[in-house]
Coordinates of N, CA, C and O in Angstrom, one line a residue:
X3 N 267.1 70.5 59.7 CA 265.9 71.3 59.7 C 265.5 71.7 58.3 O 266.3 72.2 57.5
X4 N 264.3 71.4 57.9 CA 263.6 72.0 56.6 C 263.4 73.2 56.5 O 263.1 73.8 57.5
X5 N 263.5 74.1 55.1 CA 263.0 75.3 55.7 C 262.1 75.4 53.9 O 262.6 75.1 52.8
X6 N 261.1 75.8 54.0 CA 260.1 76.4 53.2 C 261.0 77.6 52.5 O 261.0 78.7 53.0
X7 N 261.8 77.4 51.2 CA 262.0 78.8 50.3 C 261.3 79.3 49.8 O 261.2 80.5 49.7
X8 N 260.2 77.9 49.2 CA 259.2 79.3 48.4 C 257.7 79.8 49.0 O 257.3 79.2 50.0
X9 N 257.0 80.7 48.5 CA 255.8 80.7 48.8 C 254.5 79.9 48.6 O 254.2 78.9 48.0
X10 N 253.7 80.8 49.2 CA 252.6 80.0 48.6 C 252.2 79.8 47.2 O 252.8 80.3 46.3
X11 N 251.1 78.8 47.1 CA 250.9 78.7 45.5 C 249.7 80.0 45.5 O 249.2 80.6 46.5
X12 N 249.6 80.1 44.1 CA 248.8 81.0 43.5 C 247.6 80.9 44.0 O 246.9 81.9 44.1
X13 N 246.9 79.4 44.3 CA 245.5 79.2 44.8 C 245.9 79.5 46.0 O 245.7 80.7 46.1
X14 N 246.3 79.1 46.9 CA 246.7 79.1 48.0 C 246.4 80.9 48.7 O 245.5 81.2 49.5
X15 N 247.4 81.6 48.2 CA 247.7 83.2 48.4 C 245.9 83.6 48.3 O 245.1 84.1 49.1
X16 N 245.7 83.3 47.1 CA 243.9 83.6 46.6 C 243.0 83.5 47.5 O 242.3 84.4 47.8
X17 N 243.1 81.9 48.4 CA 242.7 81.7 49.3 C 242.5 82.1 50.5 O 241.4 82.3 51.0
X18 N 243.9 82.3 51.1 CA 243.8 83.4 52.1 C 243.5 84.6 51.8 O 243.3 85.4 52.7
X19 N 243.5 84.8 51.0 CA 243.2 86.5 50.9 C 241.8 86.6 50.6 O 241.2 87.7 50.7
X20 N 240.8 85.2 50.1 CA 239.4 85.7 49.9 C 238.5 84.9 51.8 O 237.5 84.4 52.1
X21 N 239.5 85.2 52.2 CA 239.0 84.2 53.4 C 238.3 86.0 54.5 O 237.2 86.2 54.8
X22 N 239.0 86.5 54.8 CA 238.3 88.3 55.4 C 237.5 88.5 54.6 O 236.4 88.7 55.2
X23 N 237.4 88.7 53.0 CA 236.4 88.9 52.6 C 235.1 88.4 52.9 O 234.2 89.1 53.2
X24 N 235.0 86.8 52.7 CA 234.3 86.1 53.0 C 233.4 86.1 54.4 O 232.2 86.1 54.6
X25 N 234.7 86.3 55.3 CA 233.9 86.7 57.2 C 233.4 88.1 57.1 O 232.5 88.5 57.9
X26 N 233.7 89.0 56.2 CA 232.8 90.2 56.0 C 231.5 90.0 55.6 O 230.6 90.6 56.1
X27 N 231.4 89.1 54.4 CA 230.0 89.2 53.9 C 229.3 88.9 54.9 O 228.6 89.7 55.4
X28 N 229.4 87.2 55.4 CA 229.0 86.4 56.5 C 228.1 87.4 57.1 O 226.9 87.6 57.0
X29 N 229.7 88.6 58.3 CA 228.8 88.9 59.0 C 227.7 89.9 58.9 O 226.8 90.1 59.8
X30 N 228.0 90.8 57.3 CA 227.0 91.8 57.2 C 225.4 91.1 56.6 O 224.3 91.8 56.6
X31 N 225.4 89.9 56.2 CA 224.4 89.0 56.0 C 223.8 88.7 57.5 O 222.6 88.4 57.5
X32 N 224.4 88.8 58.7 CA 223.8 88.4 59.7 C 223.1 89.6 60.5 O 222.3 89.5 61.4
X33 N 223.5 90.9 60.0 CA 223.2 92.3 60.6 C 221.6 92.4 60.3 O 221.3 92.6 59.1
X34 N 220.7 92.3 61.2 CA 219.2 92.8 60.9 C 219.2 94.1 61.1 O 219.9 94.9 61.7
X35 N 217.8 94.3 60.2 CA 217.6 96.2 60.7 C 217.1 96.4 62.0 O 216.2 95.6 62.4
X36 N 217.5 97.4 62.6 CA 216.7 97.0 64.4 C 215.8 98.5 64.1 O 216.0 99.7 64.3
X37 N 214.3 97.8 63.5 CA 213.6 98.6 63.3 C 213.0 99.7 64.3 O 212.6 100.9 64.2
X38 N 213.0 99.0 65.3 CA 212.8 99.7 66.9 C 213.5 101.2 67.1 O 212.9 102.2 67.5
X39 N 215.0 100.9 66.7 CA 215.8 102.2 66.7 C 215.3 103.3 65.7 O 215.1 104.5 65.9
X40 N 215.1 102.8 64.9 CA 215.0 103.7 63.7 C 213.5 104.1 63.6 O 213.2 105.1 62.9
X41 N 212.6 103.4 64.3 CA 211.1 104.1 64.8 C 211.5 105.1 65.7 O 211.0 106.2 65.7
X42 N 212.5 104.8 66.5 CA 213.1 105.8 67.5 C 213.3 107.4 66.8 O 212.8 108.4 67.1
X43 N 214.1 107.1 66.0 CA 214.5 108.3 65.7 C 213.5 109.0 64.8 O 213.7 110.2 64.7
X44 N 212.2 108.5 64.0 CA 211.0 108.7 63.5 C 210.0 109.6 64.4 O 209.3 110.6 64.2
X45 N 210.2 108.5 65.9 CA 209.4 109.5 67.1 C 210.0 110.6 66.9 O 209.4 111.4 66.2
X46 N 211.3 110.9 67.6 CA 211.9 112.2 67.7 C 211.5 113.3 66.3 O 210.8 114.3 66.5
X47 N 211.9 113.1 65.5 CA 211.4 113.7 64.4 C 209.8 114.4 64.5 O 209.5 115.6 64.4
X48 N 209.1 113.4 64.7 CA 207.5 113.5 64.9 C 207.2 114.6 66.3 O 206.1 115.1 66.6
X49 N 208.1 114.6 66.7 CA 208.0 115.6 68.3 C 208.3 116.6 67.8 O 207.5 117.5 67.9
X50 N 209.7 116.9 67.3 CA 210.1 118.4 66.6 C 209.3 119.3 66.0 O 209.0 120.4 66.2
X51 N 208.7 117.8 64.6 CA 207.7 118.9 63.6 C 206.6 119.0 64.9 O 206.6 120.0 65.6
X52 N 205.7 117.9 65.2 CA 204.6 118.0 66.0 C 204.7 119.9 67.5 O 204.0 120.9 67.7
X53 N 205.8 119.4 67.9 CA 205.8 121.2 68.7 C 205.5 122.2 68.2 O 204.7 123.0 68.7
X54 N 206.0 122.3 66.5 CA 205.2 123.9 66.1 C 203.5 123.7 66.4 O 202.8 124.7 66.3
X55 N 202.9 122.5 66.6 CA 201.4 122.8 67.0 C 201.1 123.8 67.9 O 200.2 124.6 67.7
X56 N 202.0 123.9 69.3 CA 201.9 124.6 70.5 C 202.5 126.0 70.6 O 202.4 126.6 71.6
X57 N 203.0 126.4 69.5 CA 203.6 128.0 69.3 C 202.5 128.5 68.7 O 201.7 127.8 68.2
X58 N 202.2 130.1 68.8 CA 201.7 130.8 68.6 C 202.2 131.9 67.5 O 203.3 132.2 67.5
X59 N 201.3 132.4 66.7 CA 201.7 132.5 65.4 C 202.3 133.7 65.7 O 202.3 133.9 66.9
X60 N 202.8 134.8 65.1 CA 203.3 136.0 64.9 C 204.4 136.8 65.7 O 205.5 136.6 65.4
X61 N 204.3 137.7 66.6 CA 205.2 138.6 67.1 C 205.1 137.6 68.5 O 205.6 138.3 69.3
X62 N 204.7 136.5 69.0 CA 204.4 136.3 70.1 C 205.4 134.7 70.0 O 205.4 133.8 70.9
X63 N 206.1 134.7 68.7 CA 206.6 133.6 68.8 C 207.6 133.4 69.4 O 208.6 134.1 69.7
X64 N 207.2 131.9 69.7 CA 208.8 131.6 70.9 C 209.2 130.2 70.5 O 208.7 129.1 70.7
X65 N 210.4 130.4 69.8 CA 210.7 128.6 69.1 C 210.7 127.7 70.6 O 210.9 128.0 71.8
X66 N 210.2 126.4 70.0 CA 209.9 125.0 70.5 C 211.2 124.6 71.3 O 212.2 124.6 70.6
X67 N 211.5 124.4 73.0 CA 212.2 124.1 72.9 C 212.8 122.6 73.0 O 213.6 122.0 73.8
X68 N 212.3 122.1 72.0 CA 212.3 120.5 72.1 C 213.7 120.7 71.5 O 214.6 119.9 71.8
X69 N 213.9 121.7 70.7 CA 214.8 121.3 69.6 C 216.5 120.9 70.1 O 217.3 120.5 69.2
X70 N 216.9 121.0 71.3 CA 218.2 120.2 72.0 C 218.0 119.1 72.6 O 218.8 118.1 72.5
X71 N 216.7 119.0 73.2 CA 216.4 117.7 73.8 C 216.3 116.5 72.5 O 216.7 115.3 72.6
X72 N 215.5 117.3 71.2 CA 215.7 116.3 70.4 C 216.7 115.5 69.7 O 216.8 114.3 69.3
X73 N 217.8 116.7 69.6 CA 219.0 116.1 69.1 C 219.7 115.1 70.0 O 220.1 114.0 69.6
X74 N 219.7 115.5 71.4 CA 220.4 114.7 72.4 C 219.9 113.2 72.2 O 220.6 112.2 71.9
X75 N 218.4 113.2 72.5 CA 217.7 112.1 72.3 C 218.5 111.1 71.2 O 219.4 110.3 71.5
X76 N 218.1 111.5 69.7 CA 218.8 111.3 68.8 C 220.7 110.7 68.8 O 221.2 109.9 67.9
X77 N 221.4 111.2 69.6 CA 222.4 110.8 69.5 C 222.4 109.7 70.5 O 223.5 109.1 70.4
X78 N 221.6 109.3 71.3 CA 221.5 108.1 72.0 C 221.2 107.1 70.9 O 222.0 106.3 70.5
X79 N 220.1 107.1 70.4 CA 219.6 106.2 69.6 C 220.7 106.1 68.7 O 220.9 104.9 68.6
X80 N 221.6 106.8 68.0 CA 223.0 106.3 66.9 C 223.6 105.5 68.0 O 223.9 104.4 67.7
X81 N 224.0 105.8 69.4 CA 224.7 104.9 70.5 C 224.4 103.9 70.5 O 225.3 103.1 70.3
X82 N 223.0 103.3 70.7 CA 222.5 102.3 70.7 C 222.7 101.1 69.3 O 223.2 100.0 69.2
X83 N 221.9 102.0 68.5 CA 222.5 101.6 66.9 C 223.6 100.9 66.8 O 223.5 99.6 66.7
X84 N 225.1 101.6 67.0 CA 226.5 101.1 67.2 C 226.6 100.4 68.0 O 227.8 100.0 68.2
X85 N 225.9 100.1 68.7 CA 226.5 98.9 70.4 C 226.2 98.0 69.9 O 227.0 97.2 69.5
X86 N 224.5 97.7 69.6 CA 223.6 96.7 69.4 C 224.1 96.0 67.8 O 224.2 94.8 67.7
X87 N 224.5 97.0 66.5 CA 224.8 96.1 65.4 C 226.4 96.3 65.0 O 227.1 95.6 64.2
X88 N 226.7 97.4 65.9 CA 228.8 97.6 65.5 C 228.3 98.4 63.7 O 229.1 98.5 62.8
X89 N 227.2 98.7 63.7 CA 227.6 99.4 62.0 C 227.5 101.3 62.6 O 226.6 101.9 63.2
X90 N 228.9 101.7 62.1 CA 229.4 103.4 62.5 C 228.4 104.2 61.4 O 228.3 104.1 60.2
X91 N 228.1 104.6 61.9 CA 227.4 106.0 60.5 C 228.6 107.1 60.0 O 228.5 107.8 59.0
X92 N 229.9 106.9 61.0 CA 230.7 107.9 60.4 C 231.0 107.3 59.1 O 231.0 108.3 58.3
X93 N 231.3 106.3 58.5 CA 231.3 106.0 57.0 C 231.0 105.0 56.8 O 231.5 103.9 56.9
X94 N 229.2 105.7 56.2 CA 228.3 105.2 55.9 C 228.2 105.2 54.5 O 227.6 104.2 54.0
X95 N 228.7 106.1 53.7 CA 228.2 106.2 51.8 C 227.8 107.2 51.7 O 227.5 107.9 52.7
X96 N 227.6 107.7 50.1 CA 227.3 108.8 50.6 C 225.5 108.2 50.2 O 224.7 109.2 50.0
X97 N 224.9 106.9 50.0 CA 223.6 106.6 49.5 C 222.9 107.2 50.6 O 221.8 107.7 50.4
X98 N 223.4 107.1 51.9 CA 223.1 106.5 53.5 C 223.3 108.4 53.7 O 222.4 109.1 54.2
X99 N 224.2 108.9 53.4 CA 224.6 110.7 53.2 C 223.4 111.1 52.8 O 222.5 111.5 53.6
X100 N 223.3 111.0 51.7 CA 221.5 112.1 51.1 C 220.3 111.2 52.2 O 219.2 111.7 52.6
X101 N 220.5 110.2 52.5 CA 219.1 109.8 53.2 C 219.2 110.4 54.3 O 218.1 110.8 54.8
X102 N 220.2 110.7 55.0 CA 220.1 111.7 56.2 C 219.9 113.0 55.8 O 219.3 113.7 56.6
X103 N 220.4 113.5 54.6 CA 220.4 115.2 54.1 C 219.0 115.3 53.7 O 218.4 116.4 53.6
X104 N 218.1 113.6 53.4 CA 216.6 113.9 52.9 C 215.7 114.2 54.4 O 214.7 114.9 54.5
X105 N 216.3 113.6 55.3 CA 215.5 113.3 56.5 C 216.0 114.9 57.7 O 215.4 115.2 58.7
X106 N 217.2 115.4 57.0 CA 217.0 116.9 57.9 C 216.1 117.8 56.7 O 214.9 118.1 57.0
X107 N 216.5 118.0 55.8 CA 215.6 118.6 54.8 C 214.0 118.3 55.0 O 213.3 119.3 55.2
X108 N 213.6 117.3 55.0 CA 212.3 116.9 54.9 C 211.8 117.2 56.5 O 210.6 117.5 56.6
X109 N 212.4 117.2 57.8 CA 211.8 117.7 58.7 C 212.1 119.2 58.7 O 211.1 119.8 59.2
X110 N 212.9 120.2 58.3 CA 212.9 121.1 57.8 C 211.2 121.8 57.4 O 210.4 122.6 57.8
X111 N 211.5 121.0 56.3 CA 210.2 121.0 55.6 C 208.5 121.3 56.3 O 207.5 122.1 56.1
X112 N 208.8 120.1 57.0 CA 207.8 119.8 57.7 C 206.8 120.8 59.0 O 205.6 121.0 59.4
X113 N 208.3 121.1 59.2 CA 208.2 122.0 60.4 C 207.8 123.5 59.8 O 207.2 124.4 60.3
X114 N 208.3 123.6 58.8 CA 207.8 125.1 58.5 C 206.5 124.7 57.9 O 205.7 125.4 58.4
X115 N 205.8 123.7 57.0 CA 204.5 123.9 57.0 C 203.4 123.3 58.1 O 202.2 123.1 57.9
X116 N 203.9 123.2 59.1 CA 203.5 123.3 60.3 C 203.2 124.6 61.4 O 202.3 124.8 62.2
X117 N 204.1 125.2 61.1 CA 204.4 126.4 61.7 C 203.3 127.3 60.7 O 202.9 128.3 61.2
X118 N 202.9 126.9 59.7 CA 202.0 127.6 58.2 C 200.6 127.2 59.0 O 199.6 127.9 59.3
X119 N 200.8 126.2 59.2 CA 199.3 125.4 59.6 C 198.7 126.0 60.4 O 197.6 126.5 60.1
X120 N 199.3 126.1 61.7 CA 199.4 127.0 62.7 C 199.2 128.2 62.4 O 198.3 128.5 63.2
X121 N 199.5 129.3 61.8 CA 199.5 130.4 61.8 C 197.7 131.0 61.0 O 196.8 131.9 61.1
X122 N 198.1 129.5 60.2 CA 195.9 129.7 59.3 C 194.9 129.3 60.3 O 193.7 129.0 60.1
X123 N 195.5 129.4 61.7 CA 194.4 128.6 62.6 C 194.5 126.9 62.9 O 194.0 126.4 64.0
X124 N 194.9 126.2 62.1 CA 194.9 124.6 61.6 C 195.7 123.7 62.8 O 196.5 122.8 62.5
X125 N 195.3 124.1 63.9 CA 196.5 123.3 64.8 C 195.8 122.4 64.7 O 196.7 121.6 64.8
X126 N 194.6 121.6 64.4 CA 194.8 120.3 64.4 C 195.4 119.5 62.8 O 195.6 118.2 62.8
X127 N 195.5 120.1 62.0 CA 196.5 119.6 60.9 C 197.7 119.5 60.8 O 198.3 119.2 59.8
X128 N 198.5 119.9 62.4 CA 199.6 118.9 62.2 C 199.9 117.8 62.4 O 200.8 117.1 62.1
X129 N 198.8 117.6 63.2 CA 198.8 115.4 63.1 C 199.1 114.9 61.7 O 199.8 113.9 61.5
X130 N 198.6 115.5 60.7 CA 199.0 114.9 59.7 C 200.9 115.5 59.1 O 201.7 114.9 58.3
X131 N 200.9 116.1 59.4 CA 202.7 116.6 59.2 C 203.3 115.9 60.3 O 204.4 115.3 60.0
X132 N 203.1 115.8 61.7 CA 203.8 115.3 62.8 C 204.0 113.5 62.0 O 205.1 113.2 61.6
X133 N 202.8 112.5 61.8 CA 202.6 111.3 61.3 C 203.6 111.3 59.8 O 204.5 110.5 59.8
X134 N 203.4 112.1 58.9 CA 204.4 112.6 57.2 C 206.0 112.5 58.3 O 206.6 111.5 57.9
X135 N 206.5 113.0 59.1 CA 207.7 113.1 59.3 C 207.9 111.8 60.4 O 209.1 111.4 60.7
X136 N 207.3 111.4 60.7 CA 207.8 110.1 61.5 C 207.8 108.8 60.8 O 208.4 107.7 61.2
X137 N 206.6 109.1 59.2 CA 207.4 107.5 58.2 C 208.1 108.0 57.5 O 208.8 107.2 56.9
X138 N 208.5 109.8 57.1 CA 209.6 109.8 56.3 C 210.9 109.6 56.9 O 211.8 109.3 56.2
X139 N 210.9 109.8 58.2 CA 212.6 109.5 58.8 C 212.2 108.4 59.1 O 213.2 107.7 58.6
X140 N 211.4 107.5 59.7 CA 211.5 106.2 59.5 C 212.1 105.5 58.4 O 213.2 104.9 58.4
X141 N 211.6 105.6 57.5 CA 211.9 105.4 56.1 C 213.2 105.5 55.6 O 213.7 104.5 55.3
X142 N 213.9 107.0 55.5 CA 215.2 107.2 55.4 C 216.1 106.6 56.5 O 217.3 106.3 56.2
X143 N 215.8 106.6 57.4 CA 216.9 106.1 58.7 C 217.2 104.4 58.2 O 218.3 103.9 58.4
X144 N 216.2 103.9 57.6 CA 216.2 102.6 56.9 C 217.2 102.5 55.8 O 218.0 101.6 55.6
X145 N 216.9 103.4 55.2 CA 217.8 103.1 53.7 C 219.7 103.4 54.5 O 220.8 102.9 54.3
X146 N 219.3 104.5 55.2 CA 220.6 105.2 55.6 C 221.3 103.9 56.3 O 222.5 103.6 56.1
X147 N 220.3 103.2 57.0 CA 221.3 101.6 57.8 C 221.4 100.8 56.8 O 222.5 100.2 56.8
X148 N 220.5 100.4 55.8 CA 221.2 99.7 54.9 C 222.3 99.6 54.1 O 222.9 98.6 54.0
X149 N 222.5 100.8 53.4 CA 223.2 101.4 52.5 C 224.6 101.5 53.6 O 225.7 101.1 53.2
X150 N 224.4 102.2 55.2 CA 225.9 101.6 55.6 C 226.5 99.8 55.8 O 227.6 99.2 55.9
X151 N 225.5 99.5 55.8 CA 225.5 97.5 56.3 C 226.0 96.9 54.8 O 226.7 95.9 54.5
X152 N 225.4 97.8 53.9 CA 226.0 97.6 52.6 C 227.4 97.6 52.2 O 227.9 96.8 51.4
X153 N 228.3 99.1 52.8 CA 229.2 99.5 53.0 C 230.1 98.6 53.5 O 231.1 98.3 52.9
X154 N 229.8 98.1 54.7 CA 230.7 97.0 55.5 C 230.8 95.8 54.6 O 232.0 95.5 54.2
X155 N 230.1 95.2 54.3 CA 229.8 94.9 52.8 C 231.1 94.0 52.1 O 231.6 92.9 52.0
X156 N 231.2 95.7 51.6 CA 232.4 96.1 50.3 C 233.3 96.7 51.0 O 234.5 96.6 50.6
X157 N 233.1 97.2 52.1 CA 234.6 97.4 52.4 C 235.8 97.1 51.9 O 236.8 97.4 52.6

């Protein structure tokens, strides 16, 4: 019986070892953005800010209570996200980090000059803040899936 003492060669070892790398790139080259989802989570956003239209301004206020239904909503859509492309947001980067810290901030935002709008009389000016928060999280939920698809990447 023969037996193999030494190892591989130097090209050889190289080779296998750029060969996982290689099925990584592959498959993060094959990952589309599933723009659908990420309009998803734009709607929800667009519902949160858009509710301060229907509150009433001052001592009579009574917060929206979209605001558990929206998160729930929202955490289906990351479910879906992870089934349909396998990319986790638990470690995403932190590029994909600030686009979500821009996209709670920025409905933040939104929602208090909404709640402004409303209080000057202007309920019909939050169509234009409800529409502002549904391409800004659009938008960020984009960079945030990229920037993790990127991640997988380099892994």
């Amino acid at each position: 019986m023969e037996t193999n003492s030494h190892g591989p060669s130097r090209d050889e070892a190289l080779h296998a070892l750029a060969g996982p790398s290689a099925d990584r790139a592959r498959l993060a080259e094959g990952i589309r953005v599933p723009w659908s989802l990420l309009a998803g989570f734009g709607a929800v956003a667009a519902w949160w800010v858009g509710a301060a239209g229907g509150t009433a301004p001052g001592e009579d206020y009574d917060r929206p209570a979209v605001g558990g239904l929206a998160l729930a909503v929202a955490l289906v859509i990351i479910y879906l996200i992870q089934r349909e492309t396998g990319v986790r947001f638990a470690s995403m980067g932190w590029q994909a980090g600030m686009a979500v810290t821009g996209v709670v901030a920025g409905c933040l935002v939104l929602f208090s000059v909404s709640l402004g709008l409303v209080a000057f009389g202007l309920h019909w000016a939050v169509i234009a803040t409800t529409v502002l928060a549904f391409g800004l999280t659009t938008w960020l939920t984009g960079v945030a899936y990229r920037s993790a698809a990127r991640d997988l990447r380099h892994a």
